[in-house]
């Protein structure tokens, strides 16, 4: 398995340029086709939006072509709402930027979350202000707790894990260190897929919290990507995800690959 089709979303926000640069580098690395999906409205009384759309498309095509990446461009309709309207089902990986209320006029704050819950493919979320020159996924950390969502995320991230220098499999478990746990078996499974995996287990003794342990692990492992399962239900409007996922979405240090 590898990524053959990657989609990056374009909007009028300040994060678009870095998002495109990061997506182009990933497409080059995985020899994937990169499609830009333009979120700028298609209609305008004065033609201003059309000019903006055209400029975004031209800029994307220039960057992708200069990198030698096969590319395409699609535009959403003004009434787009379902995942298929954003062409999410045509990709192996979706690239977006962390929700930013300062950018709410360019794209709804809940767009990435709703897209993830409906798309059925992994979503790579870059922090606001991400430097596209930084590597992504050379030293990933998989946050694994034995759930289906976390396991699905690890499998969706296999192209990164196989290509990485090494992968840390993080777990925060009351039983860790008290005998063999499921995490060792899962680490061996990922290793059979070609990933160089080390287990970074933390025992939950009730005195700390998983997020503090995770960030200590990320710092110790010098990680550049978090892989995690996303929890939530599409009918929840106010809070799309559970607390653990919200914590990951709120951090602004590293990209997160999420699967649901």
Short mmCIF file of C-alpha atoms in Angstrom, two decimals:
data_model
loop_
_atom_site.label_atom_id
_atom_site.label_comp_id
_atom_site.label_asym_id
_atom_site.label_seq_id
_atom_site.Cartn_x
_atom_site.Cartn_y
_atom_site.Cartn_z
CA UNK A 1 0.00 0.00 0.00
CA UNK A 2 1.09 3.53 -0.77
CA UNK A 3 -0.57 6.86 -1.47
CA UNK A 4 -1.43 7.11 -5.17
CA UNK A 5 -3.85 10.03 -4.93
CA UNK A 6 -3.47 12.97 -2.56
CA UNK A 7 -5.88 15.89 -2.30
CA UNK A 8 -4.97 19.32 -0.94
CA UNK A 9 -7.64 21.96 -0.33
CA UNK A 10 -7.20 25.55 -1.50
CA UNK A 11 -8.79 28.58 0.14
CA UNK A 12 -8.06 32.28 0.55
CA UNK A 13 -6.47 31.88 3.98
CA UNK A 14 -2.84 32.63 4.72
CA UNK A 15 -2.04 28.93 5.37
CA UNK A 16 -2.74 27.81 1.79
CA UNK A 17 0.76 28.38 0.42
CA UNK A 18 2.47 26.28 3.12
CA UNK A 19 -0.22 23.61 2.80
CA UNK A 20 0.36 23.34 -0.94
CA UNK A 21 4.15 23.20 -0.51
CA UNK A 22 3.82 20.40 2.06
CA UNK A 23 1.38 18.45 -0.10
CA UNK A 24 3.60 18.79 -3.17
CA UNK A 25 6.57 17.41 -1.24
CA UNK A 26 4.49 14.45 -0.02
CA UNK A 27 3.24 13.73 -3.55
CA UNK A 28 6.80 13.85 -4.84
CA UNK A 29 7.98 11.55 -2.09
CA UNK A 30 5.25 8.95 -2.58
CA UNK A 31 5.09 9.37 -6.37
CA UNK A 32 1.42 10.26 -6.06
CA UNK A 33 -0.88 12.37 -8.18
CA UNK A 34 -1.80 15.57 -6.36
CA UNK A 35 -5.20 17.16 -6.93
CA UNK A 36 -6.04 20.62 -5.62
CA UNK A 37 -9.68 21.10 -4.67
CA UNK A 38 -10.59 24.78 -4.75
CA UNK A 39 -12.96 25.83 -1.98
CA UNK A 40 -13.37 29.40 -3.24
CA UNK A 41 -17.00 30.04 -4.33
CA UNK A 42 -17.67 29.69 -8.03
CA UNK A 43 -20.12 32.59 -8.34
CA UNK A 44 -19.67 36.32 -7.88
CA UNK A 45 -21.47 39.34 -9.25
CA UNK A 46 -18.21 41.18 -10.04
CA UNK A 47 -16.03 38.25 -11.05
CA UNK A 48 -13.72 38.79 -8.10
CA UNK A 49 -14.09 35.28 -6.75
CA UNK A 50 -13.40 33.78 -10.16
CA UNK A 51 -10.15 35.73 -10.40
CA UNK A 52 -9.20 34.52 -6.92
CA UNK A 53 -9.96 30.92 -7.91
CA UNK A 54 -7.92 31.25 -11.07
CA UNK A 55 -4.96 32.71 -9.18
CA UNK A 56 -5.02 29.90 -6.63
CA UNK A 57 -5.15 27.32 -9.38
CA UNK A 58 -2.31 28.88 -11.35
CA UNK A 59 -0.12 29.15 -8.27
CA UNK A 60 -0.77 25.51 -7.36
CA UNK A 61 -0.05 24.26 -10.86
CA UNK A 62 3.20 26.21 -10.99
CA UNK A 63 4.48 24.77 -7.69
CA UNK A 64 3.42 21.19 -8.50
CA UNK A 65 4.77 21.25 -12.05
CA UNK A 66 8.08 22.74 -10.93
CA UNK A 67 8.45 19.78 -8.53
CA UNK A 68 7.65 17.30 -11.29
CA UNK A 69 4.45 16.17 -9.59
CA UNK A 70 1.50 14.95 -11.65
CA UNK A 71 -1.37 17.22 -10.75
CA UNK A 72 -4.95 18.20 -11.39
CA UNK A 73 -7.45 20.77 -10.20
CA UNK A 74 -11.13 20.57 -9.25
CA UNK A 75 -13.56 23.15 -7.93
CA UNK A 76 -16.45 22.60 -5.56
CA UNK A 77 -19.94 23.85 -6.30
CA UNK A 78 -21.46 26.65 -4.18
CA UNK A 79 -23.90 24.20 -2.55
CA UNK A 80 -21.31 21.51 -1.73
CA UNK A 81 -22.00 19.75 1.55
CA UNK A 82 -21.29 16.01 1.38
CA UNK A 83 -17.81 14.45 1.31
CA UNK A 84 -18.32 13.43 -2.31
CA UNK A 85 -18.85 17.11 -3.18
CA UNK A 86 -15.29 17.74 -1.99
CA UNK A 87 -13.95 14.73 -3.97
CA UNK A 88 -12.68 13.16 -0.75
CA UNK A 89 -13.52 9.65 -1.94
CA UNK A 90 -11.09 10.02 -4.85
CA UNK A 91 -7.99 10.13 -2.63
CA UNK A 92 -5.83 8.06 -0.30
CA UNK A 93 -4.88 11.10 1.80
CA UNK A 94 -6.43 14.53 2.38
CA UNK A 95 -4.28 17.51 3.37
CA UNK A 96 -5.81 20.39 5.35
CA UNK A 97 -4.76 22.93 7.97
CA UNK A 98 -5.83 23.01 11.59
CA UNK A 99 -9.14 24.83 12.20
CA UNK A 100 -8.47 28.53 12.70
CA UNK A 101 -11.24 30.93 13.70
CA UNK A 102 -9.19 33.79 12.24
CA UNK A 103 -9.61 32.06 8.88
CA UNK A 104 -13.31 31.32 9.27
CA UNK A 105 -14.23 33.61 6.38
CA UNK A 106 -12.13 31.51 4.00
CA UNK A 107 -13.28 28.08 5.18
CA UNK A 108 -15.66 27.03 7.98
CA UNK A 109 -13.91 26.14 11.22
CA UNK A 110 -15.62 22.74 11.32
CA UNK A 111 -14.72 21.83 7.72
CA UNK A 112 -11.75 19.53 8.48
CA UNK A 113 -13.64 17.64 11.18
CA UNK A 114 -16.76 17.09 9.14
CA UNK A 115 -14.68 16.05 6.16
CA UNK A 116 -12.79 13.49 8.23
CA UNK A 117 -15.93 11.98 9.71
CA UNK A 118 -17.53 11.48 6.30
CA UNK A 119 -14.62 10.78 3.93
CA UNK A 120 -13.48 7.31 4.96
CA UNK A 121 -9.84 8.17 4.17
CA UNK A 122 -7.10 9.58 6.43
CA UNK A 123 -6.68 13.30 6.88
CA UNK A 124 -3.32 14.99 7.44
CA UNK A 125 -3.86 18.15 9.46
CA UNK A 126 -1.05 20.72 9.50
CA UNK A 127 -0.73 23.21 12.37
CA UNK A 128 -1.49 26.85 11.68
CA UNK A 129 1.80 28.52 10.79
CA UNK A 130 3.45 25.26 9.72
CA UNK A 131 6.83 25.66 8.03
CA UNK A 132 6.61 23.60 4.84
CA UNK A 133 10.38 23.16 4.81
CA UNK A 134 10.12 20.87 7.84
CA UNK A 135 10.01 17.11 7.29
CA UNK A 136 6.80 15.19 7.93
CA UNK A 137 6.77 11.56 8.95
CA UNK A 138 10.48 10.76 9.14
CA UNK A 139 10.07 10.05 12.87
CA UNK A 140 6.35 9.48 13.45
CA UNK A 141 4.68 8.58 16.71
CA UNK A 142 1.60 6.36 16.64
CA UNK A 143 -0.69 7.01 19.61
CA UNK A 144 -2.23 3.58 20.12
CA UNK A 145 -4.72 2.46 22.74
CA UNK A 146 -6.00 -0.76 21.21
CA UNK A 147 -9.18 0.74 19.75
CA UNK A 148 -10.36 0.24 16.20
CA UNK A 149 -9.86 3.92 15.40
CA UNK A 150 -6.23 3.90 16.55
CA UNK A 151 -5.53 0.64 14.71
CA UNK A 152 -7.12 1.98 11.55
CA UNK A 153 -4.99 5.14 11.78
CA UNK A 154 -1.78 3.12 12.07
CA UNK A 155 -2.67 1.10 8.97
CA UNK A 156 -3.64 4.25 7.07
CA UNK A 157 -0.22 5.69 7.97
CA UNK A 158 1.76 2.67 6.75
CA UNK A 159 3.30 4.53 3.77
CA UNK A 160 4.78 6.98 6.28
CA UNK A 161 5.80 4.26 8.73
CA UNK A 162 7.59 2.16 6.12
CA UNK A 163 9.46 5.22 4.85
CA UNK A 164 10.39 6.51 8.32
CA UNK A 165 13.76 6.33 10.02
CA UNK A 166 11.92 4.89 12.99
CA UNK A 167 8.41 4.88 14.43
CA UNK A 168 7.53 5.22 18.09
CA UNK A 169 4.45 3.26 19.19
CA UNK A 170 3.15 5.23 22.17
CA UNK A 171 0.79 3.68 24.69
CA UNK A 172 -0.55 4.91 28.03
CA UNK A 173 -1.95 1.94 29.89
CA UNK A 174 -2.49 0.96 33.52
CA UNK A 175 -1.23 -2.53 32.68
CA UNK A 176 1.94 -1.49 30.86
CA UNK A 177 5.11 -2.81 32.49
CA UNK A 178 3.21 -5.48 34.43
CA UNK A 179 3.65 -8.21 31.84
CA UNK A 180 3.25 -8.57 28.11
CA UNK A 181 0.52 -6.35 26.67
CA UNK A 182 -1.14 -6.10 23.29
CA UNK A 183 1.13 -3.24 22.23
CA UNK A 184 4.09 -5.61 21.72
CA UNK A 185 2.06 -7.73 19.34
CA UNK A 186 0.92 -4.68 17.42
CA UNK A 187 4.49 -3.41 17.18
CA UNK A 188 5.55 -6.77 15.71
CA UNK A 189 2.68 -6.52 13.23
CA UNK A 190 3.82 -3.10 12.03
CA UNK A 191 7.39 -4.37 11.80
CA UNK A 192 6.22 -7.14 9.46
CA UNK A 193 4.86 -4.37 7.24
CA UNK A 194 8.35 -2.91 6.98
CA UNK A 195 8.25 -0.31 9.75
CA UNK A 196 11.13 0.14 12.18
CA UNK A 197 9.16 0.31 15.43
CA UNK A 198 10.08 0.91 19.05
CA UNK A 199 7.50 0.74 21.84
CA UNK A 200 7.34 3.80 24.07
CA UNK A 201 5.05 2.58 26.81
CA UNK A 202 3.89 4.64 29.76
CA UNK A 203 2.08 3.11 32.72
CA UNK A 204 -1.01 5.00 33.79
CA UNK A 205 -0.69 5.02 37.57
CA UNK A 206 -3.37 7.65 38.05
CA UNK A 207 -0.94 10.46 38.80
CA UNK A 208 -0.50 11.80 35.27
CA UNK A 209 -2.49 12.23 32.10
CA UNK A 210 -2.05 10.72 28.67
CA UNK A 211 -1.54 14.04 26.86
CA UNK A 212 1.38 15.10 29.07
CA UNK A 213 2.91 11.64 28.59
CA UNK A 214 2.39 11.84 24.83
CA UNK A 215 4.13 15.20 24.53
CA UNK A 216 6.99 14.01 26.69
CA UNK A 217 7.29 11.04 24.34
CA UNK A 218 7.16 13.25 21.25
CA UNK A 219 9.95 15.40 22.63
CA UNK A 220 12.10 12.43 23.62
CA UNK A 221 11.64 10.73 20.24
CA UNK A 222 12.06 13.98 18.27
CA UNK A 223 8.85 13.10 16.45
CA UNK A 224 7.60 15.02 13.45
CA UNK A 225 4.16 13.45 13.00
CA UNK A 226 1.39 12.20 15.31
CA UNK A 227 -0.77 9.32 14.07
CA UNK A 228 -4.05 8.88 15.94
CA UNK A 229 -7.60 7.66 15.68
CA UNK A 230 -10.41 10.20 15.69
CA UNK A 231 -13.48 9.72 17.80
CA UNK A 232 -16.82 11.36 17.21
CA UNK A 233 -20.19 11.25 15.55
CA UNK A 234 -21.27 13.28 12.50
CA UNK A 235 -24.54 14.39 14.15
CA UNK A 236 -22.73 16.21 16.93
CA UNK A 237 -22.63 19.83 15.81
CA UNK A 238 -21.05 21.65 18.74
CA UNK A 239 -18.24 19.22 19.44
CA UNK A 240 -17.28 16.96 16.59
CA UNK A 241 -14.81 14.82 18.49
CA UNK A 242 -14.19 13.36 21.90
CA UNK A 243 -11.79 14.96 24.36
CA UNK A 244 -8.66 13.08 23.28
CA UNK A 245 -9.06 14.08 19.65
CA UNK A 246 -9.89 17.65 20.59
CA UNK A 247 -6.63 17.82 22.52
CA UNK A 248 -4.70 16.73 19.45
CA UNK A 249 -6.54 19.17 17.19
CA UNK A 250 -5.77 21.97 19.61
CA UNK A 251 -2.00 21.48 19.69
CA UNK A 252 -0.01 23.56 17.23
CA UNK A 253 3.37 21.82 17.26
CA UNK A 254 3.12 18.88 14.86
CA UNK A 255 1.03 17.59 11.96
CA UNK A 256 -1.52 14.94 12.89
CA UNK A 257 -2.65 12.09 10.67
CA UNK A 258 -6.20 11.22 11.74
CA UNK A 259 -8.45 8.35 10.71
CA UNK A 260 -12.06 7.67 11.61
#
